[in-house]
C-alpha positions as YAML, in Angstrom:
chain: A
units: angstrom
residues:
- id: 1
  name: MET
  ca: [0.00, 0.03, -0.02]
- id: 2
  name: GLY
  ca: [2.81, 2.32, 0.88]
- id: 3
  name: TYR
  ca: [4.55, 1.60, -2.50]
- id: 4
  name: LEU
  ca: [1.31, 2.36, -4.27]
- id: 5
  name: THR
  ca: [0.74, 5.59, -2.54]
- id: 6
  name: SER
  ca: [4.31, 6.80, -3.03]
- id: 7
  name: SER
  ca: [4.06, 5.94, -6.81]
- id: 8
  name: PHE
  ca: [0.79, 7.85, -7.05]
- id: 9
  name: ILE
  ca: [2.28, 10.84, -5.25]
- id: 10
  name: PHE
  ca: [5.29, 10.74, -7.55]
- id: 11
  name: PHE
  ca: [3.11, 10.48, -10.71]
- id: 12
  name: PHE
  ca: [0.90, 13.30, -9.43]
- id: 13
  name: LEU
  ca: [3.87, 15.62, -8.76]
- id: 14
  name: ALA
  ca: [5.41, 14.79, -12.15]
- id: 15
  name: PHE
  ca: [2.09, 15.41, -13.87]
- id: 16
  name: VAL
  ca: [1.68, 18.89, -12.24]
- id: 17
  name: THR
  ca: [5.33, 19.73, -12.97]
- id: 18
  name: TYR
  ca: [4.90, 18.78, -16.58]
- id: 19
  name: THR
  ca: [1.62, 20.55, -17.09]
- id: 20
  name: TYR
  ca: [2.29, 23.92, -15.67]
- id: 21
  name: ALA
  ca: [5.25, 25.90, -16.73]
- id: 22
  name: ALA
  ca: [4.69, 28.94, -14.54]
- id: 23
  name: THR
  ca: [2.22, 30.43, -12.03]
- id: 24
  name: ILE
  ca: [1.45, 34.15, -12.55]
- id: 25
  name: GLU
  ca: [0.04, 36.12, -9.74]
- id: 26
  name: VAL
  ca: [-1.90, 39.15, -10.76]
- id: 27
  name: ARG
  ca: [-2.22, 41.85, -8.07]
- id: 28
  name: ASN
  ca: [-4.22, 45.14, -7.90]
- id: 29
  name: ASN
  ca: [-2.44, 47.91, -6.10]
- id: 30
  name: CYS
  ca: [-4.57, 50.60, -7.67]
- id: 31
  name: PRO
  ca: [-6.86, 52.63, -5.42]
- id: 32
  name: TYR
  ca: [-9.80, 51.60, -7.57]
- id: 33
  name: THR
  ca: [-11.23, 48.20, -8.71]
- id: 34
  name: VAL
  ca: [-9.65, 46.61, -11.78]
- id: 35
  name: TRP
  ca: [-11.30, 43.75, -13.68]
- id: 36
  name: ALA
  ca: [-8.37, 41.72, -14.68]
- id: 37
  name: ALA
  ca: [-8.35, 39.76, -17.91]
- id: 38
  name: SER
  ca: [-6.20, 36.91, -19.21]
- id: 39
  name: THR
  ca: [-6.25, 35.03, -22.47]
- id: 40
  name: PRO
  ca: [-5.95, 32.28, -23.77]
- id: 41
  name: ILE
  ca: [-6.16, 30.98, -20.26]
- id: 42
  name: GLY
  ca: [-7.67, 32.45, -17.14]
- id: 43
  name: GLY
  ca: [-10.59, 34.51, -18.55]
- id: 44
  name: GLY
  ca: [-11.30, 37.31, -16.05]
- id: 45
  name: ARG
  ca: [-11.61, 38.24, -12.40]
- id: 46
  name: ARG
  ca: [-12.69, 41.38, -10.38]
- id: 47
  name: LEU
  ca: [-9.86, 42.53, -8.23]
- id: 48
  name: ASP
  ca: [-10.58, 45.11, -5.53]
- id: 49
  name: ARG
  ca: [-7.59, 47.02, -4.13]
- id: 50
  name: GLY
  ca: [-5.07, 44.59, -2.66]
- id: 51
  name: GLN
  ca: [-6.61, 41.44, -4.06]
- id: 52
  name: THR
  ca: [-4.73, 38.85, -6.05]
- id: 53
  name: TRP
  ca: [-5.49, 36.16, -8.69]
- id: 54
  name: VAL
  ca: [-3.19, 33.26, -9.47]
- id: 55
  name: ILE
  ca: [-3.11, 31.82, -12.88]
- id: 56
  name: ASN
  ca: [-1.48, 28.43, -13.66]
- id: 57
  name: ALA
  ca: [-0.08, 28.73, -17.20]
- id: 58
  name: PRO
  ca: [0.69, 25.49, -18.95]
- id: 59
  name: ARG
  ca: [3.93, 24.65, -20.88]
- id: 60
  name: GLY
  ca: [3.75, 25.91, -24.40]
- id: 61
  name: THR
  ca: [1.40, 28.76, -23.54]
- id: 62
  name: LYS
  ca: [1.96, 31.50, -26.27]
- id: 63
  name: MET
  ca: [0.38, 34.72, -27.61]
- id: 64
  name: ALA
  ca: [-0.86, 35.18, -23.97]
- id: 65
  name: ARG
  ca: [-2.10, 38.51, -22.68]
- id: 66
  name: ILE
  ca: [-2.93, 39.84, -19.17]
- id: 67
  name: TRP
  ca: [-4.46, 43.34, -18.91]
- id: 68
  name: GLY
  ca: [-6.73, 45.35, -16.58]
- id: 69
  name: ARG
  ca: [-10.23, 46.70, -17.44]
- id: 70
  name: THR
  ca: [-11.63, 49.83, -15.77]
- id: 71
  name: ASN
  ca: [-15.05, 51.21, -14.96]
- id: 72
  name: CYS
  ca: [-16.84, 47.97, -15.67]
- id: 73
  name: ASN
  ca: [-20.38, 46.92, -14.85]
- id: 74
  name: PHE
  ca: [-21.38, 43.23, -15.12]
- id: 75
  name: ASN
  ca: [-24.64, 41.55, -14.26]
- id: 76
  name: GLY
  ca: [-24.97, 38.11, -12.44]
- id: 77
  name: ALA
  ca: [-24.55, 36.34, -15.70]
- id: 78
  name: GLY
  ca: [-21.19, 37.99, -16.25]
- id: 79
  name: ARG
  ca: [-22.30, 40.27, -19.14]
- id: 80
  name: GLY
  ca: [-21.80, 43.97, -19.22]
- id: 81
  name: SER
  ca: [-19.18, 46.47, -20.41]
- id: 82
  name: CYS
  ca: [-15.96, 48.29, -19.42]
- id: 83
  name: GLN
  ca: [-14.69, 51.78, -20.30]
- id: 84
  name: THR
  ca: [-11.29, 50.43, -21.26]
- id: 85
  name: GLY
  ca: [-10.01, 46.91, -22.09]
- id: 86
  name: ASP
  ca: [-13.49, 45.58, -22.78]
- id: 87
  name: CYS
  ca: [-13.44, 42.07, -24.35]
- id: 88
  name: GLY
  ca: [-16.86, 41.68, -26.09]
- id: 89
  name: GLY
  ca: [-19.00, 42.66, -23.03]
- id: 90
  name: VAL
  ca: [-18.18, 39.64, -20.83]
- id: 91
  name: LEU
  ca: [-16.45, 39.26, -17.61]
- id: 92
  name: GLN
  ca: [-14.64, 35.97, -18.72]
- id: 93
  name: CYS
  ca: [-12.52, 37.05, -21.63]
- id: 94
  name: THR
  ca: [-11.93, 34.67, -24.47]
- id: 95
  name: GLY
  ca: [-10.70, 37.29, -27.02]
- id: 96
  name: TRP
  ca: [-8.46, 40.28, -26.72]
- id: 97
  name: GLY
  ca: [-9.47, 43.59, -25.10]
- id: 98
  name: LYS
  ca: [-10.43, 46.82, -26.91]
- id: 99
  name: PRO
  ca: [-7.70, 49.45, -26.85]
- id: 100
  name: PRO
  ca: [-6.39, 51.28, -24.99]
- id: 101
  name: ASN
  ca: [-5.11, 48.78, -22.52]
- id: 102
  name: THR
  ca: [-1.66, 48.26, -21.05]
- id: 103
  name: LEU
  ca: [-0.53, 44.62, -21.78]
- id: 104
  name: ALA
  ca: [1.61, 41.96, -20.08]
- id: 105
  name: GLU
  ca: [2.34, 39.44, -22.87]
- id: 106
  name: TYR
  ca: [4.14, 36.07, -22.59]
- id: 107
  name: ALA
  ca: [5.01, 32.88, -24.28]
- id: 108
  name: LEU
  ca: [6.27, 29.96, -22.11]
- id: 109
  name: ASP
  ca: [8.83, 27.22, -22.89]
- id: 110
  name: GLN
  ca: [9.74, 28.41, -26.28]
- id: 111
  name: PHE
  ca: [13.06, 28.50, -28.14]
- id: 112
  name: SER
  ca: [16.06, 27.36, -26.10]
- id: 113
  name: ASN
  ca: [13.81, 26.52, -23.24]
- id: 114
  name: LEU
  ca: [13.09, 30.23, -22.51]
- id: 115
  name: ASP
  ca: [9.99, 32.24, -21.58]
- id: 116
  name: PHE
  ca: [9.56, 35.33, -23.60]
- id: 117
  name: TRP
  ca: [7.59, 38.16, -22.01]
- id: 118
  name: ASP
  ca: [7.08, 41.85, -22.12]
- id: 119
  name: ILE
  ca: [4.85, 44.90, -21.39]
- id: 120
  name: SER
  ca: [3.33, 46.38, -24.50]
- id: 121
  name: LEU
  ca: [1.86, 49.82, -25.18]
- id: 122
  name: VAL
  ca: [1.19, 49.00, -28.85]
- id: 123
  name: ASP
  ca: [-2.57, 48.93, -27.86]
- id: 124
  name: GLY
  ca: [-2.16, 52.09, -25.81]
- id: 125
  name: PHE
  ca: [-2.16, 52.69, -22.06]
- id: 126
  name: ASN
  ca: [-4.87, 52.54, -19.39]
- id: 127
  name: ILE
  ca: [-3.34, 51.34, -16.10]
- id: 128
  name: PRO
  ca: [0.26, 51.49, -14.66]
- id: 129
  name: MET
  ca: [1.90, 48.01, -14.65]
- id: 130
  name: THR
  ca: [4.90, 46.15, -13.27]
- id: 131
  name: PHE
  ca: [5.77, 42.70, -14.79]
- id: 132
  name: ALA
  ca: [8.42, 40.66, -12.96]
- id: 133
  name: PRO
  ca: [9.87, 37.29, -12.47]
- id: 134
  name: THR
  ca: [9.47, 36.17, -8.79]
- id: 135
  name: ASN
  ca: [12.87, 34.73, -8.97]
- id: 136
  name: PRO
  ca: [14.96, 36.96, -11.11]
- id: 137
  name: SER
  ca: [18.23, 35.33, -12.56]
- id: 138
  name: GLY
  ca: [20.02, 38.32, -14.05]
- id: 139
  name: GLY
  ca: [20.50, 39.33, -17.77]
- id: 140
  name: LYS
  ca: [17.11, 39.98, -19.29]
- id: 141
  name: CYS
  ca: [15.27, 38.13, -16.42]
- id: 142
  name: HIS
  ca: [14.35, 41.12, -14.18]
- id: 143
  name: ALA
  ca: [11.34, 43.34, -13.40]
- id: 144
  name: ILE
  ca: [10.11, 45.85, -15.87]
- id: 145
  name: HIS
  ca: [7.75, 48.76, -15.21]
- id: 146
  name: CYS
  ca: [5.48, 51.16, -16.89]
- id: 147
  name: THR
  ca: [4.15, 53.41, -14.18]
- id: 148
  name: ALA
  ca: [4.47, 56.83, -15.74]
- id: 149
  name: ASN
  ca: [1.57, 59.36, -15.78]
- id: 150
  name: ILE
  ca: [0.78, 58.55, -19.33]
- id: 151
  name: ASN
  ca: [-2.96, 59.17, -19.12]
- id: 152
  name: GLY
  ca: [-2.36, 62.67, -17.80]
- id: 153
  name: GLU
  ca: [0.33, 63.56, -20.27]
- id: 154
  name: CYS
  ca: [-1.31, 61.83, -23.24]
- id: 155
  name: PRO
  ca: [-1.08, 63.81, -26.71]
- id: 156
  name: GLY
  ca: [-4.48, 65.23, -27.52]
- id: 157
  name: PRO
  ca: [-5.15, 63.18, -30.64]
- id: 158
  name: LEU
  ca: [-4.70, 59.90, -28.61]
- id: 159
  name: ARG
  ca: [-6.80, 60.86, -25.56]
- id: 160
  name: VAL
  ca: [-9.87, 58.83, -24.93]
- id: 161
  name: PRO
  ca: [-11.96, 58.37, -21.76]
- id: 162
  name: GLY
  ca: [-10.04, 56.31, -19.27]
- id: 163
  name: GLY
  ca: [-6.80, 56.01, -21.19]
- id: 164
  name: CYS
  ca: [-4.26, 56.93, -24.00]
- id: 165
  name: ASN
  ca: [-5.02, 55.21, -27.25]
- id: 166
  name: ASN
  ca: [-2.42, 53.89, -29.74]
- id: 167
  name: PRO
  ca: [-1.77, 55.71, -33.04]
- id: 168
  name: CYS
  ca: [-2.63, 52.55, -35.25]
- id: 169
  name: THR
  ca: [-6.13, 52.45, -33.87]
- id: 170
  name: THR
  ca: [-6.59, 56.21, -34.05]
- id: 171
  name: PHE
  ca: [-5.04, 56.90, -37.38]
- id: 172
  name: GLY
  ca: [-4.38, 53.58, -39.15]
- id: 173
  name: GLY
  ca: [-1.75, 53.16, -41.88]
- id: 174
  name: GLN
  ca: [1.54, 51.41, -42.23]
- id: 175
  name: GLN
  ca: [3.52, 54.21, -40.38]
- id: 176
  name: TYR
  ca: [1.69, 53.34, -37.22]
- id: 177
  name: CYS
  ca: [0.38, 49.73, -37.68]
- id: 178
  name: CYS
  ca: [3.54, 48.14, -39.35]
- id: 179
  name: THR
  ca: [1.32, 45.50, -41.10]
- id: 180
  name: GLN
  ca: [3.13, 45.54, -44.52]
- id: 181
  name: GLY
  ca: [6.74, 45.12, -43.65]
- id: 182
  name: PRO
  ca: [9.45, 46.98, -41.76]
- id: 183
  name: CYS
  ca: [8.57, 50.19, -39.96]
- id: 184
  name: GLY
  ca: [10.25, 52.52, -37.44]
- id: 185
  name: PRO
  ca: [9.25, 54.67, -34.43]
- id: 186
  name: SER
  ca: [6.93, 57.62, -34.84]
- id: 187
  name: ASN
  ca: [6.61, 60.71, -32.66]
- id: 188
  name: PHE
  ca: [3.63, 59.10, -30.91]
- id: 189
  name: SER
  ca: [5.64, 55.97, -30.21]
- id: 190
  name: ARG
  ca: [8.45, 58.04, -28.85]
- id: 191
  name: PHE
  ca: [6.13, 59.68, -26.39]
- id: 192
  name: PHE
  ca: [5.35, 56.13, -25.02]
- id: 193
  name: LYS
  ca: [9.03, 55.03, -25.12]
- id: 194
  name: GLN
  ca: [10.32, 58.02, -23.31]
- id: 195
  name: ARG
  ca: [8.10, 57.30, -20.34]
- id: 196
  name: CYS
  ca: [8.28, 53.52, -20.40]
- id: 197
  name: ALA
  ca: [11.69, 52.60, -21.71]
- id: 198
  name: ASN
  ca: [11.23, 48.81, -21.31]
- id: 199
  name: ALA
  ca: [7.80, 48.59, -22.91]
- id: 200
  name: TYR
  ca: [7.00, 48.06, -26.50]
- id: 201
  name: SER
  ca: [5.97, 51.41, -28.06]
- id: 202
  name: TYR
  ca: [5.30, 50.05, -31.60]
- id: 203
  name: PRO
  ca: [5.00, 46.64, -33.10]
- id: 204
  name: GLN
  ca: [8.75, 46.28, -34.14]
- id: 205
  name: ASP
  ca: [10.22, 47.59, -30.94]
- id: 206
  name: ASP
  ca: [11.82, 44.29, -30.07]
- id: 207
  name: PRO
  ca: [15.54, 45.05, -29.19]
- id: 208
  name: THR
  ca: [14.77, 46.98, -25.95]
- id: 209
  name: SER
  ca: [11.45, 45.58, -25.01]
- id: 210
  name: LEU
  ca: [11.51, 41.77, -25.11]
- id: 211
  name: PHE
  ca: [12.72, 39.84, -22.13]
- id: 212
  name: THR
  ca: [13.56, 36.20, -21.26]
- id: 213
  name: CYS
  ca: [13.79, 33.92, -18.32]
- id: 214
  name: PRO
  ca: [14.50, 30.20, -17.97]
- id: 215
  name: SER
  ca: [11.46, 28.11, -18.51]
- id: 216
  name: GLY
  ca: [10.09, 25.81, -15.98]
- id: 217
  name: SER
  ca: [11.89, 27.41, -13.06]
- id: 218
  name: THR
  ca: [10.47, 30.92, -13.23]
- id: 219
  name: ASN
  ca: [7.20, 32.32, -11.87]
- id: 220
  name: TYR
  ca: [5.81, 35.72, -12.58]
- id: 221
  name: ARG
  ca: [3.89, 38.64, -10.93]
- id: 222
  name: VAL
  ca: [1.85, 41.19, -12.78]
- id: 223
  name: VAL
  ca: [0.91, 44.28, -10.61]
- id: 224
  name: PHE
  ca: [-1.57, 47.04, -11.56]
- id: 225
  name: GLY
  ca: [-0.76, 50.30, -9.97]
- id: 226
  name: PRO
  ca: [2.03, 52.59, -9.19]
...
């Protein structure tokens, strides 16, 4: 019986280790309620000030996003709307949020057994954010922040209720959207970059904005707020 029990425990631990590459703790430090969203896993969760939400992310998870929604109203069935970051009028997101929204993006257990992750302002900005490994290991595996007063300093053409929109959504075109080949920074992307040096400011802003940590041994924390 003892052998069977030990074998089961070993199998269970091995299964859990294999299934989950990372845990991601999402915390709201804002003085207001944030409705956190996470795709393709997690869905959504209301977070009052000081509350946390733990997401267990499987190995191989990619094109993943975590963001905060503001000024939301949902009914008992989880339907409603948000001023920023709305994902089709539901609490449990299955698609991406409507800009503007500050994004934490990640892909787990990718090339060379690395996790790739970043903060992105390509969709604009609505909430200050910190994205960090809980066990940093040096190099490009360290905390990054975007906590500047972007909403307050937002250029007039990008201002929207509750946030600072991105130029692609506002104006369209290759110069801002980078959908038809190489592109460079614009005056609007420089506005974001000057305030959040470690965050993506336009779609091809990779060299200073993409971070990596060892896969399988790194967990993460996303914090909304200053």
